[in-house]
Coordinates of N, CA and C in Angstrom, one line a residue:
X177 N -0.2 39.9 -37.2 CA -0.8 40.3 -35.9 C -1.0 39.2 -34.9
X178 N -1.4 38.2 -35.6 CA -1.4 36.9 -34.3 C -0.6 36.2 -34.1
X179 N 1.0 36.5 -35.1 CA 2.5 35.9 -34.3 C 2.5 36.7 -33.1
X180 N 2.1 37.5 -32.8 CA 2.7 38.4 -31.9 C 1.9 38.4 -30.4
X181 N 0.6 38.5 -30.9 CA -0.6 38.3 -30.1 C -0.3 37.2 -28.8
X182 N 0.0 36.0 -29.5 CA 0.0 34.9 -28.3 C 1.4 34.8 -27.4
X183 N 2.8 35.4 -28.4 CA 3.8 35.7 -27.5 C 3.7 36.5 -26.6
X184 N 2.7 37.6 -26.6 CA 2.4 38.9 -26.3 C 1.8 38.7 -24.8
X185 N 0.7 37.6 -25.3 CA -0.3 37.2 -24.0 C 0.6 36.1 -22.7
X186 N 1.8 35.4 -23.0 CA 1.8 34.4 -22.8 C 2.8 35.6 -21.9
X187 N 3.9 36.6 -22.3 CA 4.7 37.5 -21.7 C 4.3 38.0 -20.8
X188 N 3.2 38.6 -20.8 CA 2.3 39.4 -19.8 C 1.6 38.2 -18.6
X189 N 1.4 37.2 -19.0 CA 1.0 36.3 -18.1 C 1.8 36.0 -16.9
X190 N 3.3 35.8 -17.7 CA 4.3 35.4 -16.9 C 4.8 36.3 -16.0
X191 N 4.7 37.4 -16.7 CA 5.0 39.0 -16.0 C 4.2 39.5 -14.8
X192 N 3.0 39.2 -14.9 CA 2.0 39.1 -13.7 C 2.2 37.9 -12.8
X193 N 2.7 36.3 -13.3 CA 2.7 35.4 -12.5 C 4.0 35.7 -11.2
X194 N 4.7 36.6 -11.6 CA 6.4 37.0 -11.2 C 6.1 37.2 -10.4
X195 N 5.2 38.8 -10.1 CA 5.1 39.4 -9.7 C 5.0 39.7 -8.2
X196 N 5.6 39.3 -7.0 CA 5.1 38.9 -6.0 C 5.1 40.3 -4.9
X197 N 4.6 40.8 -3.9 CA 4.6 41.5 -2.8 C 5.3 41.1 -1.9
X198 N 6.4 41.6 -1.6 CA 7.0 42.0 -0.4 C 6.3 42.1 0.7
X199 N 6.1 41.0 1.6 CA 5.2 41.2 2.9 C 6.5 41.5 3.8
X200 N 6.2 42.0 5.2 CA 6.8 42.5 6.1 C 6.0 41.6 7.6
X201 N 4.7 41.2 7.1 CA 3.8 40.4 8.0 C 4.5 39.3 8.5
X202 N 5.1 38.8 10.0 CA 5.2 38.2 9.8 C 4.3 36.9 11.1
X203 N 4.6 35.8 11.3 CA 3.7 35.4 11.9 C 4.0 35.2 13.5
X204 N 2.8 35.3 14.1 CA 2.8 35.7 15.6 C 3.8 35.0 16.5
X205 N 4.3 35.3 17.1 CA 5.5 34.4 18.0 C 4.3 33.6 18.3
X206 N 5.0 32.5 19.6 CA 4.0 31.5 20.3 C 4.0 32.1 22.0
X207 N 5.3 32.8 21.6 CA 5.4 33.4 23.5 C 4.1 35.0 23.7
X208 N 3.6 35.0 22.8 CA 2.9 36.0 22.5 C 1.4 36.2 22.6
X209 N 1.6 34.6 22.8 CA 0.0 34.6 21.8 C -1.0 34.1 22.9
X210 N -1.7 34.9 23.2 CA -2.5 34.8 24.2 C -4.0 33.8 24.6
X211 N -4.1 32.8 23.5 CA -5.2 31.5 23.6 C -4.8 30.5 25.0
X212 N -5.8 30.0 24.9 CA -5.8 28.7 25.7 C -4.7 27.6 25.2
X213 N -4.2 27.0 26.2 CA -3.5 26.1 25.7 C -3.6 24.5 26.3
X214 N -4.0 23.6 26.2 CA -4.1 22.2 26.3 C -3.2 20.9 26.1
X215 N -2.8 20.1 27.3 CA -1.8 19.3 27.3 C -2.6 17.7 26.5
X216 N -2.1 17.2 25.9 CA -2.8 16.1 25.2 C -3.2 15.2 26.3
X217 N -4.3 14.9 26.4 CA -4.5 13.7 27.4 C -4.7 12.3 26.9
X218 N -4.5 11.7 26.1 CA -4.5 10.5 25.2 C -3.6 9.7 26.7
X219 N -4.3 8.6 26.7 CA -3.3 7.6 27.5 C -1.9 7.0 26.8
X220 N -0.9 7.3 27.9 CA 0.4 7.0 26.9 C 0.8 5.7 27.2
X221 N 1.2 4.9 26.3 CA 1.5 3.8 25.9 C 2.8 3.2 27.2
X222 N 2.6 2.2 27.5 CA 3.2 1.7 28.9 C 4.6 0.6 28.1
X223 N 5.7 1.2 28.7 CA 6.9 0.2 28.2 C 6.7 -1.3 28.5
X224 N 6.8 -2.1 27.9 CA 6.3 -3.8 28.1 C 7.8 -4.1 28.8
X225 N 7.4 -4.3 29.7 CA 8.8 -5.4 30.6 C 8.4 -6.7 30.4
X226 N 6.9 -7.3 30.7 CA 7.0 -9.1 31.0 C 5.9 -8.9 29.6
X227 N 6.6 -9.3 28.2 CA 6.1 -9.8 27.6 C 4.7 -10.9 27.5
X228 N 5.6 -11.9 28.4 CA 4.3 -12.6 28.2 C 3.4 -12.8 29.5
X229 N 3.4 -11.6 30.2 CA 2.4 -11.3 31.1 C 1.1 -10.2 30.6
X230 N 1.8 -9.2 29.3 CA 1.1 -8.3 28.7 C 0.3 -9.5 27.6
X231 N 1.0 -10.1 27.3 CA 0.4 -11.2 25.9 C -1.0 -11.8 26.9
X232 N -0.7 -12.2 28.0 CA -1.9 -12.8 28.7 C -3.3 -12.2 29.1
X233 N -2.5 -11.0 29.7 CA -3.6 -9.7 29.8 C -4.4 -9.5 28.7
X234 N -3.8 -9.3 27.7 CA -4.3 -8.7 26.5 C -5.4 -9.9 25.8
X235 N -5.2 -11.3 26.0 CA -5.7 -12.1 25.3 C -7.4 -12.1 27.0
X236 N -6.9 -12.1 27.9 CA -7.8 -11.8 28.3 C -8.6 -11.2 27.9
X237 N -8.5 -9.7 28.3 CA -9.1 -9.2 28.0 C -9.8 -8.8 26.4
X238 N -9.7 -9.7 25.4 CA -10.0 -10.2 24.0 C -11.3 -10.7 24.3
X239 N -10.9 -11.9 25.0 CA -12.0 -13.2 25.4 C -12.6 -13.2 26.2
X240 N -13.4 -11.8 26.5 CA -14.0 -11.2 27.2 C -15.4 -10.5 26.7
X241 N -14.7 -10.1 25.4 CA -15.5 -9.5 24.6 C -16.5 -10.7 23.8
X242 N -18.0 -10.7 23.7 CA -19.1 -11.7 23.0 C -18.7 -11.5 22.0
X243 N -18.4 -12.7 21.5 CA -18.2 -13.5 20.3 C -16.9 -13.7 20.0
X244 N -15.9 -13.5 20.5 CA -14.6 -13.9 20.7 C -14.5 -15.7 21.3
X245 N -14.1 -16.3 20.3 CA -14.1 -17.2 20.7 C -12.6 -17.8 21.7
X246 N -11.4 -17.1 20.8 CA -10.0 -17.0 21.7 C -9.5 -16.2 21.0
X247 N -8.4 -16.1 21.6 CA -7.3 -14.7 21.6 C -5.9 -15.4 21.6
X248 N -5.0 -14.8 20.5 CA -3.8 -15.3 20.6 C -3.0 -14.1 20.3
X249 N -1.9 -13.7 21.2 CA -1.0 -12.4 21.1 C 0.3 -12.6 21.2
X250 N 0.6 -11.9 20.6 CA 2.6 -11.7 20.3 C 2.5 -10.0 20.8
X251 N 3.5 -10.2 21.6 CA 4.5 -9.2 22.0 C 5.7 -9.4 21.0
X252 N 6.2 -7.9 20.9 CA 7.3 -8.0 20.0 C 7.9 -6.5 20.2
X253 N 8.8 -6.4 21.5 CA 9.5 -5.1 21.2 C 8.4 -4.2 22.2
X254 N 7.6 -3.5 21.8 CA 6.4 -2.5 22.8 C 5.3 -2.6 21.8
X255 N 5.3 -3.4 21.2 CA 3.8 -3.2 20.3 C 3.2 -5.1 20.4
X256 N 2.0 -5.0 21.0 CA 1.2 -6.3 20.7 C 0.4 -6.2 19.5
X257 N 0.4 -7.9 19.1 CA -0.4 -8.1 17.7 C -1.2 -9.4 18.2
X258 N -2.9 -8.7 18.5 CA -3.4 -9.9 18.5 C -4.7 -10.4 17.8
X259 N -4.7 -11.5 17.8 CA -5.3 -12.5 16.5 C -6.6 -12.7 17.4
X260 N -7.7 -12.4 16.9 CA -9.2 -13.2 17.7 C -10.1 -14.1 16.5
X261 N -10.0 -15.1 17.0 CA -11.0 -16.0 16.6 C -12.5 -16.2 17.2
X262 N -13.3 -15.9 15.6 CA -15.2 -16.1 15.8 C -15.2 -16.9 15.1
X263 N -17.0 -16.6 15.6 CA -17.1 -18.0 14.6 C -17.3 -17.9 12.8
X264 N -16.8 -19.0 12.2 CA -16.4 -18.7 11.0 C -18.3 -18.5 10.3
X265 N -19.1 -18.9 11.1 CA -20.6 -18.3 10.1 C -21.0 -17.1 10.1
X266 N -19.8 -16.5 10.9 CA -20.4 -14.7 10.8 C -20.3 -14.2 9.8
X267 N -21.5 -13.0 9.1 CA -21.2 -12.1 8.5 C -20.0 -11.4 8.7
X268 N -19.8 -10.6 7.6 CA -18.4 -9.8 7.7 C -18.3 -8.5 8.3
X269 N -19.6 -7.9 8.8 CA -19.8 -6.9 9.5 C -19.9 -6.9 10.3
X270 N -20.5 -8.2 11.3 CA -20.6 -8.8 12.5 C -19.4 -9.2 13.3
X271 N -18.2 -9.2 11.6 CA -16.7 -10.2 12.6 C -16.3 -8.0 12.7
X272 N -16.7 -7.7 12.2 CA -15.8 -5.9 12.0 C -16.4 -5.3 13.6
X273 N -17.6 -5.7 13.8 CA -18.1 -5.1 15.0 C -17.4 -5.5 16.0
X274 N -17.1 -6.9 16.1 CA -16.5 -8.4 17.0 C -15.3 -7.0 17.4
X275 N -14.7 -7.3 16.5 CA -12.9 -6.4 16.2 C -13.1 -5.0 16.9
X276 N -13.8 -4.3 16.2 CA -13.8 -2.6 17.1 C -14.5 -3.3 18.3
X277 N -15.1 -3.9 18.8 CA -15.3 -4.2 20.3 C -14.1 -4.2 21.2
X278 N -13.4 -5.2 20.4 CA -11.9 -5.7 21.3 C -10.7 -4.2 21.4
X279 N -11.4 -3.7 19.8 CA -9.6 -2.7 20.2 C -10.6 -1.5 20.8
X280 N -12.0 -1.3 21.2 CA -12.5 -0.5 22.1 C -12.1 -0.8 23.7
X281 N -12.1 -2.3 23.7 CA -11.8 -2.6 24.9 C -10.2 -2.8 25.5
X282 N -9.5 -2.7 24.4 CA -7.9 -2.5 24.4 C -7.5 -0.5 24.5
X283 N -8.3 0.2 24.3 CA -8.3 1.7 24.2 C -8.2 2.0 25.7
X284 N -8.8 1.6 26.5 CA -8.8 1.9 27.8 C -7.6 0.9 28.5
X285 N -6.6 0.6 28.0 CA -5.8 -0.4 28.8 C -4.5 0.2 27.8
X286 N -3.4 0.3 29.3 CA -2.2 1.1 29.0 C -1.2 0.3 28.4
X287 N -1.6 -1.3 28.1 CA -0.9 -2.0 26.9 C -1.6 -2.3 25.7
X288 N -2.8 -2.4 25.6 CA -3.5 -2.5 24.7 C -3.4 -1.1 24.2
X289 N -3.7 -0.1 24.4 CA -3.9 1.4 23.8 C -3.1 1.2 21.9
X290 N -1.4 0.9 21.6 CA -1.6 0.4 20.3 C -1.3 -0.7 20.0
X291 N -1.7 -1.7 20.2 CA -2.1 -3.4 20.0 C -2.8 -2.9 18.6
X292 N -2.3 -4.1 17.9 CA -2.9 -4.2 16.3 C -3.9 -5.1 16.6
X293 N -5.6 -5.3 16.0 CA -5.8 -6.5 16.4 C -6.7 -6.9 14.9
X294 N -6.7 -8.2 14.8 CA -7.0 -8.5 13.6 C -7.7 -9.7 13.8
X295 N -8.6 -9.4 12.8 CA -10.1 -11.2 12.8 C -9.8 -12.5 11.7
X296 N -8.7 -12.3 11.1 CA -8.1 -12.8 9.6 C -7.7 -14.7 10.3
X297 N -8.1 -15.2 10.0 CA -8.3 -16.5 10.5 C -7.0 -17.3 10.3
X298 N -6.3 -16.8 9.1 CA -4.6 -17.7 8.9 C -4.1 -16.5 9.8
X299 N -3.7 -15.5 9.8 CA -3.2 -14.7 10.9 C -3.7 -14.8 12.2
X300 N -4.4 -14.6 12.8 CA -4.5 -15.4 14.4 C -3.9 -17.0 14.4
X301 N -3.7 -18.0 13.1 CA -3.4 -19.3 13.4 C -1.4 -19.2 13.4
X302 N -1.3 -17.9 12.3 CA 0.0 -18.0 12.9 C 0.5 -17.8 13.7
X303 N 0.1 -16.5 14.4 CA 0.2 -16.1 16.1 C 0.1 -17.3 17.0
X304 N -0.8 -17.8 16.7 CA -0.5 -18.6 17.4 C 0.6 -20.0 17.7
X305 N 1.3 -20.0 16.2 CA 2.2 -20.5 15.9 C 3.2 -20.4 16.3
X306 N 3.5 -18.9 16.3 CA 4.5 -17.9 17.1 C 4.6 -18.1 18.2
X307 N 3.6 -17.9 19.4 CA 3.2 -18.2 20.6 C 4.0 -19.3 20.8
X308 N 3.3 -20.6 20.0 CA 4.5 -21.9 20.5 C 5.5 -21.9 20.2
X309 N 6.3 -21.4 19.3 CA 7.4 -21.5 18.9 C 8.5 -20.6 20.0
X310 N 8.0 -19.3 20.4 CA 8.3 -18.7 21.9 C 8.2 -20.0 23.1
X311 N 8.0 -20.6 23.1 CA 6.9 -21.1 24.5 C 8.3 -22.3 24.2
X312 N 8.5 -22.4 23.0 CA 9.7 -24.0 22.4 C 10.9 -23.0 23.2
X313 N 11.3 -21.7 23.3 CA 12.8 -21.4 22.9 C 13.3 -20.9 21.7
X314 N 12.0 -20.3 20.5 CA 12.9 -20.1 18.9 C 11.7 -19.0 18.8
X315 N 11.9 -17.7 19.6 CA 10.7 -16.3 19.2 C 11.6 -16.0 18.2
X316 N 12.7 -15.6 17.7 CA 13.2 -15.2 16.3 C 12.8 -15.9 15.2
X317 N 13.0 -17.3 15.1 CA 13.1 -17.9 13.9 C 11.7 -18.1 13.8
X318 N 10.9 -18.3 15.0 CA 9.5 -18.9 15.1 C 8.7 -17.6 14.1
X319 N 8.9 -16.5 14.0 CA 9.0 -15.6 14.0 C 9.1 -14.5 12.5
X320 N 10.4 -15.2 12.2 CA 10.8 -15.0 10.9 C 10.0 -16.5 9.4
X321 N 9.7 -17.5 10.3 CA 9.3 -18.4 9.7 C 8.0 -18.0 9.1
X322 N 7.2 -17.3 10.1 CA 5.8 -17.2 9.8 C 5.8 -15.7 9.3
X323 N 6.6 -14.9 9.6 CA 6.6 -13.9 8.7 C 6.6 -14.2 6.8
X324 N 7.4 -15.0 7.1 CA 7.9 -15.5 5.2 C 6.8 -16.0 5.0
X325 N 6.2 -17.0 5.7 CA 4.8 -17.5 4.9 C 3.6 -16.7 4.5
X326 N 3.8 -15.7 5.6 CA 2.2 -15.0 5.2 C 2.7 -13.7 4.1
X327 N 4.5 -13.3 3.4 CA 4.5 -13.0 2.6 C 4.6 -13.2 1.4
X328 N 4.6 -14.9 1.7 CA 4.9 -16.0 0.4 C 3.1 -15.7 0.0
X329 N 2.5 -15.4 1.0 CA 0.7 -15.7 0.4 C 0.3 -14.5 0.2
X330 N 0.8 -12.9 0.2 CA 0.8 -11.8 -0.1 C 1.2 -11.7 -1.5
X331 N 2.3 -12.1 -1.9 CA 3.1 -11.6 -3.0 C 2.0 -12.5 -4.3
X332 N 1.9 -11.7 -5.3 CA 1.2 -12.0 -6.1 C 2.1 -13.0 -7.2
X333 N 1.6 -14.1 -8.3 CA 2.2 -14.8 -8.8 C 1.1 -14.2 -10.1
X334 N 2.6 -14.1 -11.1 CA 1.8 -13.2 -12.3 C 2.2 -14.4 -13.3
X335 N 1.5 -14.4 -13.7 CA 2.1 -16.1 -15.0 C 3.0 -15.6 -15.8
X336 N 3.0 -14.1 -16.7 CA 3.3 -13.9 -17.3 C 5.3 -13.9 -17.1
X337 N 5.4 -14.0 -15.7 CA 7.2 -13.7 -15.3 C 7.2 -15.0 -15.1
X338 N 6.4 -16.5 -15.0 CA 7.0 -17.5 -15.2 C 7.8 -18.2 -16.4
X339 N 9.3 -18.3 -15.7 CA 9.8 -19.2 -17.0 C 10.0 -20.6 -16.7
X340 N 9.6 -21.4 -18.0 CA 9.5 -22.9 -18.0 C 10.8 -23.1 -17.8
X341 N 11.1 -24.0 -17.4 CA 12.7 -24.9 -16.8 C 13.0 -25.6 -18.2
X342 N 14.4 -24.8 -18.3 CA 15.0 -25.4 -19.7 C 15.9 -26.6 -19.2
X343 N 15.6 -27.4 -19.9 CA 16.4 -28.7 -20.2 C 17.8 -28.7 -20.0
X344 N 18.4 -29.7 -19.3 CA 19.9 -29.5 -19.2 C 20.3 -30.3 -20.4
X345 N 21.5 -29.7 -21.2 CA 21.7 -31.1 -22.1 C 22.1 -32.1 -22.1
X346 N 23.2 -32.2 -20.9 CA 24.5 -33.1 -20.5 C 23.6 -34.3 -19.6
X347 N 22.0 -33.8 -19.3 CA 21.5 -34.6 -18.3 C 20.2 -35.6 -19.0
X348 N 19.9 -34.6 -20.5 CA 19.0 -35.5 -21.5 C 19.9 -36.5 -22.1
X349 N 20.8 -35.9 -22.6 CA 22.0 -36.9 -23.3 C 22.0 -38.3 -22.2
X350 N 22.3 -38.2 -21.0 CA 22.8 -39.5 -20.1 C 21.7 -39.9 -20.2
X351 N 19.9 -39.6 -20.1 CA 18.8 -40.2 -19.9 C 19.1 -40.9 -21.6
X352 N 18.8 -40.1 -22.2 CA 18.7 -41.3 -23.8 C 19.9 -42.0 -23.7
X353 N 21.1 -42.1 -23.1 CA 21.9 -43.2 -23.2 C 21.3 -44.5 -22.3
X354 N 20.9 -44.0 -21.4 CA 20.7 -44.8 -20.1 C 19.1 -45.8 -20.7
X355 N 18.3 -45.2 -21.5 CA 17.2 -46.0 -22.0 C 17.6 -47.0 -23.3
X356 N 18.6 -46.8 -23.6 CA 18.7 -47.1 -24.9 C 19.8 -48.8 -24.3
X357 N 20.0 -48.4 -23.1 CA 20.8 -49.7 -22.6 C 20.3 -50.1 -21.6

């Protein structure tokens, strides 16, 4: 009786899960549909022509905001990235306020609106590395350089995938010749 029982229950289960209704319902056109309707008003993001006229603006208006001590910005493309420096005896909730201050006061400005902005003390120093390295003639490499470092300092070093440096033989061999004369 109970071979049969659980194949029995598990059939009927499936038989019910199958089972589906035919709807004919389907859903309301949009030309149809008689609600209100509202155009987004978000301020829309302004194409960057003079780079480093928007980088200026923007660092202004950073170092404007109490307790910003300076502002360093990269343009790149239509998105600015800028670095603000406090002072380093702030609590960490005090540098978080510092930050939503600045990208509140970048929200109302049609280059700032998506500017990244960040309170991270080696990131504002490389921006600002960036900055000179633009200012030299080398925004690519200046660029690409400080990119690689701050993912040389992301990437995690696990001991376990280090391998010790095996011995060359041909180059121990010349050292014990070379001591031995």
């Amino acid at each position: 009786m109970r071979k049969w029982l659980v194949p029995a229950m598990i059939l009927c289960l499936l038989a019910t899960g199958c089972n589906t209704v035919a709807r004919n319902e389907t859903s309301p056109s949009p030309q149809n549909d008689n609600r209100v309707r509202a155009q987004q008003s978000a301020p829309q993001k302004k194409q960057i022509s003079s780079p480093k006229q928007v980088a200026a603006h923007l660092e202004d208006l950073a170092r404007h905001v109490p307790g910003v001590k300076a502002a360093h910005c990269v343009v790149f493309k239509n998105t600015a990235i800028v670095g603000i420096d406090v002072a380093g005896n702030l609590e960490r909730s005090r540098v978080g306020t510092i930050k939503y201050a600045v990208a509140e006061a970048f929200r109302k400005d049609p280059y700032g609106i998506d500017a990244i902005v960040t309170a991270d003390i080696d990131i504002a120093t490389r921006l600002k590395e960036v900055q000179a390295d633009m200012k030299r003639g080398r925004p690519l490499a200046g660029m690409a350089e400080e990119m690689a470092d701050i993912i040389g300092r992301i990437v995690p070093q696990v001991p376990r995938d280090i391998q010790p440096e095996q011995p060359d033989p041909a180059k121990t061999d010349k050292q014990k010749m070379s001591q031995k004369l």
